[in-house]
Short mmCIF file of C-alpha atoms and ligand atoms in Angstrom, two decimals:
data_model
loop_
_atom_site.label_atom_id
_atom_site.label_comp_id
_atom_site.label_asym_id
_atom_site.label_seq_id
_atom_site.Cartn_x
_atom_site.Cartn_y
_atom_site.Cartn_z
CA MET F 212 4.66 -28.69 5.58
CA SER F 213 7.62 -28.07 3.27
CA LYS F 214 8.78 -24.57 2.66
CA ARG F 215 8.81 -23.22 -0.79
CA PHE F 216 12.28 -21.84 -0.94
CA GLU F 217 14.14 -24.49 1.02
CA GLY F 218 17.71 -25.02 -0.34
CA LYS F 219 17.18 -21.83 -2.48
CA VAL F 220 19.79 -18.77 -2.50
CA VAL F 221 17.90 -15.35 -2.93
CA ILE F 222 19.35 -11.60 -3.27
CA VAL F 223 17.13 -8.90 -2.05
CA THR F 224 18.48 -5.46 -3.00
CA GLY F 225 17.03 -2.74 -0.94
CA ALA F 226 16.61 -4.95 2.05
CA SER F 227 17.27 -2.35 4.80
CA SER F 228 13.88 -1.30 4.85
CA GLY F 229 9.91 -1.10 3.60
CA ILE F 230 9.24 -3.81 0.95
CA GLY F 231 12.76 -5.19 0.60
CA ARG F 232 12.99 -5.87 4.27
CA GLU F 233 9.58 -7.62 4.26
CA THR F 234 10.30 -9.88 1.49
CA ALA F 235 13.92 -10.75 2.94
CA ILE F 236 12.27 -11.90 5.83
CA GLN F 237 9.22 -13.89 4.20
CA PHE F 238 11.87 -15.59 1.86
CA ALA F 239 14.08 -16.66 4.81
CA GLY F 240 10.63 -17.61 6.95
CA GLU F 241 10.01 -19.96 3.67
CA GLY F 242 13.66 -21.69 3.98
CA ALA F 243 15.78 -19.69 1.64
CA SER F 244 19.15 -18.25 2.35
CA VAL F 245 19.02 -14.83 1.77
CA VAL F 246 21.64 -12.13 0.88
CA LEU F 247 20.49 -8.47 2.04
CA ALA F 248 22.02 -5.81 -0.32
CA ALA F 249 21.82 -2.43 0.78
CA ARG F 250 23.98 0.71 1.80
CA ARG F 251 22.96 0.96 5.23
CA GLU F 252 24.95 -1.77 7.57
CA ALA F 253 23.55 -1.06 11.18
CA GLN F 254 19.58 -1.01 9.70
CA THR F 255 20.29 -4.20 7.57
CA ALA F 256 22.43 -6.07 10.14
CA GLU F 257 19.39 -5.84 12.56
CA VAL F 258 17.11 -7.38 9.89
CA VAL F 259 19.98 -10.36 9.51
CA GLN F 260 19.93 -10.79 13.20
CA GLN F 261 15.97 -10.92 13.24
CA ILE F 262 16.07 -13.85 10.45
CA ARG F 263 18.78 -15.64 12.05
CA GLN F 264 17.06 -15.44 15.38
CA HIS F 265 14.37 -17.51 13.66
CA GLY F 266 16.79 -20.17 12.58
CA SER F 267 17.25 -19.22 9.09
CA GLU F 268 20.46 -18.06 7.01
CA ALA F 269 20.95 -14.64 5.96
CA MET F 270 24.09 -12.34 5.33
CA PHE F 271 24.49 -8.50 4.55
CA VAL F 272 26.65 -7.33 1.70
CA ARG F 273 26.93 -3.88 1.45
CA THR F 274 25.69 -2.79 -1.69
CA ASP F 275 25.28 0.47 -3.99
CA VAL F 276 23.09 -0.56 -7.04
CA THR F 277 24.46 2.47 -8.84
CA ASN F 278 27.84 1.03 -8.81
CA VAL F 279 28.96 -1.37 -11.65
CA ALA F 280 31.70 -2.87 -9.28
CA SER F 281 29.46 -3.31 -6.19
CA LEU F 282 26.76 -5.25 -8.04
CA GLU F 283 29.37 -7.49 -9.48
CA ALA F 284 30.87 -8.19 -6.08
CA LEU F 285 27.32 -8.78 -4.37
CA VAL F 286 26.71 -11.66 -6.85
CA ALA F 287 30.44 -12.94 -6.61
CA ILE F 288 30.10 -12.85 -2.71
CA THR F 289 26.69 -14.80 -2.96
CA ILE F 290 28.10 -17.53 -4.96
CA LYS F 291 31.20 -17.88 -3.15
CA THR F 292 29.14 -18.07 0.11
CA TYR F 293 26.28 -20.05 -1.03
CA GLY F 294 27.39 -21.88 -4.22
CA ARG F 295 24.39 -20.73 -6.37
CA LEU F 296 21.81 -18.00 -7.12
CA ASP F 297 18.31 -18.99 -7.53
CA CYS F 298 16.29 -15.83 -7.27
CA ALA F 299 16.66 -12.05 -7.17
CA PHE F 300 14.36 -9.16 -6.15
CA ASN F 301 15.69 -6.23 -7.69
CA ASN F 302 13.97 -3.71 -5.47
CA ALA F 303 16.49 -0.81 -4.53
CA GLY F 304 14.82 2.70 -5.42
CA ILE F 305 14.35 6.35 -4.51
CA ALA F 306 11.40 8.45 -4.95
CA GLY F 307 13.72 11.61 -5.79
CA ASP F 308 12.21 14.88 -6.05
CA ALA F 309 8.16 14.98 -6.01
CA MET F 310 5.41 17.45 -6.54
CA LYS F 311 7.15 19.30 -9.30
CA ALA F 312 6.09 19.78 -12.87
CA THR F 313 8.54 18.19 -15.79
CA ALA F 314 10.36 21.14 -16.64
CA ASP F 315 11.16 22.01 -12.84
CA HIS F 316 13.05 19.04 -12.09
CA SER F 317 16.79 19.21 -11.96
CA GLU F 318 19.10 17.21 -14.17
CA GLU F 319 20.89 15.99 -10.83
CA ASN F 320 17.67 14.62 -9.73
CA TRP F 321 16.73 12.86 -12.96
CA ASN F 322 20.17 11.26 -13.07
CA ALA F 323 19.92 9.93 -9.50
CA VAL F 324 16.36 8.50 -10.11
CA LEU F 325 17.44 6.81 -13.28
CA ALA F 326 20.78 5.66 -11.87
CA THR F 327 19.23 3.81 -8.90
CA ASN F 328 15.61 2.81 -10.34
CA LEU F 329 16.52 1.64 -13.76
CA THR F 330 20.23 1.39 -14.54
CA GLY F 331 20.58 -0.10 -11.08
CA VAL F 332 17.87 -2.88 -12.12
CA TRP F 333 19.90 -3.48 -15.42
CA LEU F 334 23.19 -3.73 -13.69
CA SER F 335 21.73 -6.13 -10.91
CA MET F 336 20.55 -8.59 -13.80
CA LYS F 337 23.61 -8.28 -15.75
CA TYR F 338 25.65 -10.33 -13.10
CA GLU F 339 22.45 -12.09 -11.82
CA ILE F 340 21.35 -13.77 -15.10
CA PRO F 341 24.68 -15.60 -15.80
CA ALA F 342 24.89 -16.90 -12.24
CA MET F 343 21.48 -18.37 -12.57
CA LEU F 344 21.92 -19.72 -15.68
CA LYS F 345 25.03 -21.84 -14.44
CA SER F 346 22.43 -23.81 -12.22
CA GLY F 347 19.91 -24.18 -15.00
CA GLY F 348 17.62 -20.90 -14.52
CA GLY F 349 15.87 -19.17 -11.80
CA CYS F 350 13.36 -16.26 -11.15
CA ILE F 351 13.97 -12.49 -11.07
CA VAL F 352 11.51 -9.80 -9.88
CA ASN F 353 12.11 -6.38 -10.63
CA ALA F 354 10.55 -3.60 -8.81
CA SER F 355 8.59 -1.42 -10.95
CA SER F 356 5.48 0.67 -9.68
CA THR F 357 1.75 1.69 -10.82
CA TYR F 358 3.81 4.61 -11.81
CA GLY F 359 5.21 1.97 -14.38
CA LEU F 360 1.98 1.70 -15.91
CA LYS F 361 0.53 4.97 -15.49
CA PRO F 362 1.59 8.74 -15.52
CA SER F 363 2.69 10.19 -11.94
CA THR F 364 -0.11 12.06 -10.04
CA ALA F 365 2.82 13.14 -7.69
CA GLY F 366 4.81 15.00 -9.96
CA HIS F 367 7.77 13.02 -10.11
CA VAL F 368 8.63 12.33 -13.82
CA PRO F 369 11.91 10.77 -13.30
CA TYR F 370 10.54 8.16 -11.20
CA ALA F 371 7.51 7.37 -13.41
CA ALA F 372 10.17 7.30 -16.72
CA ALA F 373 12.32 5.04 -14.84
CA LYS F 374 9.59 2.71 -13.77
CA HIS F 375 8.10 2.27 -17.17
CA GLY F 376 11.75 1.76 -18.14
CA VAL F 377 11.80 -1.19 -15.72
CA ILE F 378 8.85 -2.95 -17.31
CA GLY F 379 10.53 -2.51 -20.86
CA LEU F 380 13.72 -3.94 -19.40
CA THR F 381 11.90 -6.82 -17.79
CA LYS F 382 9.52 -7.67 -20.86
CA THR F 383 12.58 -7.68 -23.05
CA ALA F 384 14.90 -10.11 -20.86
CA ALA F 385 12.08 -12.34 -20.31
CA LEU F 386 11.46 -13.07 -24.03
CA GLU F 387 15.32 -13.18 -24.43
CA TYR F 388 15.96 -15.92 -21.80
CA ALA F 389 12.33 -17.71 -21.76
CA LYS F 390 13.73 -21.11 -22.92
CA THR F 391 16.59 -21.10 -20.62
CA GLY F 392 14.76 -21.91 -16.97
CA LEU F 393 14.93 -18.16 -16.20
CA ARG F 394 11.81 -16.39 -15.55
CA ILE F 395 11.62 -12.50 -15.09
CA ASN F 396 8.93 -10.44 -13.88
CA ALA F 397 7.99 -7.15 -12.54
CA ILE F 398 6.12 -6.04 -9.40
CA CYS F 399 3.87 -2.90 -9.52
CA PRO F 400 3.17 -2.09 -6.03
CA GLY F 401 0.53 1.00 -5.49
CA TRP F 402 0.87 3.26 -2.34
CA THR F 403 2.83 0.92 0.26
CA HIS F 404 3.93 1.76 3.98
CA SER F 405 7.79 2.19 3.93
CA GLU F 406 10.28 4.64 4.53
CA MET F 407 9.89 5.92 1.21
CA VAL F 408 6.17 6.97 1.71
CA ASP F 409 5.15 7.40 5.47
CA PRO F 410 7.16 10.31 6.02
CA ALA F 411 5.53 11.91 3.06
CA LEU F 412 2.01 10.58 4.43
CA GLU F 413 2.89 12.36 7.59
CA ALA F 414 3.96 15.66 6.02
CA LEU F 415 1.08 15.97 3.63
CA PRO F 416 -1.73 13.92 5.11
CA GLU F 417 -4.63 15.76 3.42
CA GLN F 418 -3.00 16.11 0.10
CA LEU F 419 -1.59 12.75 -0.13
CA GLY F 420 -4.99 11.30 1.47
CA SER F 421 -7.20 12.82 -1.10
CA LEU F 422 -4.78 11.63 -3.84
CA ILE F 423 -4.93 7.90 -2.49
CA ASN F 424 -8.75 8.17 -2.39
CA GLN F 425 -8.87 9.49 -5.89
CA ASP F 426 -6.14 6.76 -7.07
CA VAL F 427 -6.95 3.89 -5.31
CA PRO F 428 -10.39 2.02 -5.30
CA MET F 429 -9.71 0.04 -2.05
CA ALA F 430 -8.85 3.55 -0.65
CA ARG F 431 -5.92 2.28 1.80
CA VAL F 432 -2.29 1.93 1.69
CA ALA F 433 -0.78 -1.24 1.33
CA ASP F 434 1.27 -3.04 4.13
CA ALA F 435 4.80 -4.37 2.55
CA THR F 436 3.83 -7.47 3.78
CA GLU F 437 1.17 -7.65 1.01
CA ILE F 438 3.76 -6.75 -1.85
CA ALA F 439 6.36 -9.23 -0.31
CA ARG F 440 3.89 -12.29 -0.71
CA ALA F 441 3.19 -11.43 -4.50
CA VAL F 442 7.15 -11.21 -4.86
CA LEU F 443 7.33 -14.78 -3.14
CA TRP F 444 4.86 -16.18 -5.49
CA LEU F 445 6.37 -14.80 -8.71
CA CYS F 446 9.75 -16.54 -7.56
CA SER F 447 8.07 -19.82 -6.68
CA ASP F 448 6.80 -22.87 -8.77
CA GLU F 449 3.44 -21.73 -8.24
CA SER F 450 4.05 -19.05 -11.15
CA SER F 451 5.98 -21.49 -13.33
CA TYR F 452 4.17 -20.46 -16.45
CA VAL F 453 4.37 -16.59 -15.72
CA THR F 454 7.24 -14.55 -17.45
CA GLY F 455 7.54 -11.02 -18.61
CA HIS F 456 4.52 -9.84 -16.62
CA PRO F 457 4.05 -6.58 -14.68
CA LEU F 458 1.86 -7.80 -11.70
CA CYS F 459 -0.20 -5.02 -10.03
CA VAL F 460 -0.44 -5.23 -6.32
CA ASP F 461 -2.30 -1.92 -6.10
CA GLY F 462 -5.65 -2.12 -4.57
CA GLY F 463 -7.30 -1.82 -7.94
CA TRP F 464 -5.69 1.43 -9.17
CA VAL F 465 -4.40 0.15 -12.72
CA ALA F 466 -7.77 -1.12 -13.24
CA ARG F 467 -9.50 2.45 -12.64
P1 LIG T 1186 12.32 2.18 1.34
O1 LIG T 1186 13.06 3.76 1.06
O2 LIG T 1186 11.75 1.81 2.60
O3 LIG T 1186 13.46 1.16 0.63
C1 LIG T 1186 14.23 1.63 -0.34
C2 LIG T 1186 15.36 0.31 -0.27
O4 LIG T 1186 16.15 0.70 -1.28
C3 LIG T 1186 16.23 0.78 0.96
O5 LIG T 1186 16.43 -0.32 1.48
C4 LIG T 1186 17.57 1.55 0.61
O6 LIG T 1186 18.78 1.17 1.29
C5 LIG T 1186 17.57 0.91 -0.91
N1 LIG T 1186 18.27 1.88 -1.88
C6 LIG T 1186 18.24 2.95 -2.19
N2 LIG T 1186 19.25 3.32 -3.12
C7 LIG T 1186 20.15 2.50 -2.94
C8 LIG T 1186 21.38 2.27 -3.70
N3 LIG T 1186 21.87 3.08 -4.44
N4 LIG T 1186 21.89 1.13 -3.69
C9 LIG T 1186 21.45 0.11 -2.78
N5 LIG T 1186 20.15 0.20 -2.20
C10 LIG T 1186 19.49 1.19 -2.43
O7 LIG T 1186 11.03 2.27 0.02
P2 LIG T 1186 10.20 0.99 -0.44
O8 LIG T 1186 10.32 -0.22 0.10
O9 LIG T 1186 8.69 1.76 -0.66
O10 LIG T 1186 10.78 0.88 -1.84
C11 LIG T 1186 11.16 -0.16 -2.63
C12 LIG T 1186 11.01 -0.23 -3.91
O11 LIG T 1186 9.57 -0.50 -4.10
C13 LIG T 1186 11.42 0.81 -4.79
O12 LIG T 1186 12.06 0.37 -5.97
C14 LIG T 1186 10.10 1.74 -4.68
O13 LIG T 1186 10.25 2.41 -5.97
C15 LIG T 1186 9.20 0.50 -4.84
N6 LIG T 1186 7.70 1.22 -4.83
C16 LIG T 1186 7.43 1.57 -3.84
C17 LIG T 1186 6.01 1.92 -3.45
C18 LIG T 1186 5.79 2.46 -2.24
O14 LIG T 1186 4.42 3.03 -2.32
N7 LIG T 1186 6.23 2.37 -1.18
C19 LIG T 1186 5.04 1.94 -4.39
C20 LIG T 1186 5.73 1.39 -5.81
C21 LIG T 1186 7.00 0.96 -5.80
P3 LIG T 1186 19.83 1.86 1.71
O15 LIG T 1186 19.44 3.28 2.13
O16 LIG T 1186 20.27 1.04 3.20
O17 LIG T 1186 20.71 1.72 0.83
#
C-alpha cells in the first residue's frame, strides 16, 4: 500500500512530547521527511532516533516559537535540507497558569501564553506560507483546543483567549490563500494525555476527574495518537475540500 506522505516534507513544532511527538512519528511512518522543532534537544533527539530506526527521515531543529529569527531559521533549514515544504503542524503550546479567575492572572503569564500559543502560530505561518507557495501550495494545521470554541472550565483565560485567536487566524488565512493550493485548518483537541495534562491529572485526580466527566460525553481522556490521526487527515488529500475548519477531536465535548 502506498504511503500518504511519501516525498512530502513536514514541519511539526512542539515535537518533543505529547501530541506533536505522536504526530511526527505518524507522519514519518507514512513516508514524510519530518522536521521536529522544539526547545529540548535531548528529548527531541530521542524521537528523531526512533523515527530513523524505523527507516524514515527526520531531523531536529532547535526552535523557540516565541522568537521570530528562530522560526525564520526553521523554515530556511528545512528548505536547505529537503528542498521544499509541504505540510506544517503548528502545535507548540503551553498551558500557563490555571485554576485562577480572570483578574487574578499576572501580565507575565498572559504575555507568555499569548506569545507561544497565538503569536507563535502566526510567526510560524509567516515563514511557512511563502515556502509552501513556492512549490504550489500545501497544508497547515494550527493547534487550537476545545477552549478555542468554548470558555475555559479550568481557570486559564489567557489560554482560552489564545486558542480562540488561533481559530480567527486560521479562518482568515485560509480564505486569503484558498485559491493558491494552500489549505489551512485548526485542530481542537479535548483533554489529551501529554506532558501538559498528565501531571495535572496526577496532582488533582478528583477535581479534574469530575471536570472531565462533566465536560466530555465520552468521559475519558484522549490518547495523543487519536489527535495525530486527525492532523494527518487534515494534511492529506482525503481532506482536499476542507479549509478554514476547526476540527474537534474531543469525545463530544463541543456538542454538549
Ligand atoms: P506537551 O507539553 O506534551 O507539548 C507541548 C510542546 O510544545 C512541547 O513539545 C514543547 O517543547 C513545545 N513548546 C512549548 N513552548 C515552546 C516554544 N516556545 N518553542 C518551541 N516549542 C515549544 O503538551 P500537548 O502535547 O498537550 O500540547 C500540544 C498542543 O496541543 C498545545 O498547543 C496545546 O495547547 C494543545 N492542546 C492540548 C490539549 C491536551 O489536553 N493535551 C487539549 C487541547 C489542545 P519544548 O518544551 O521542548 O520546547
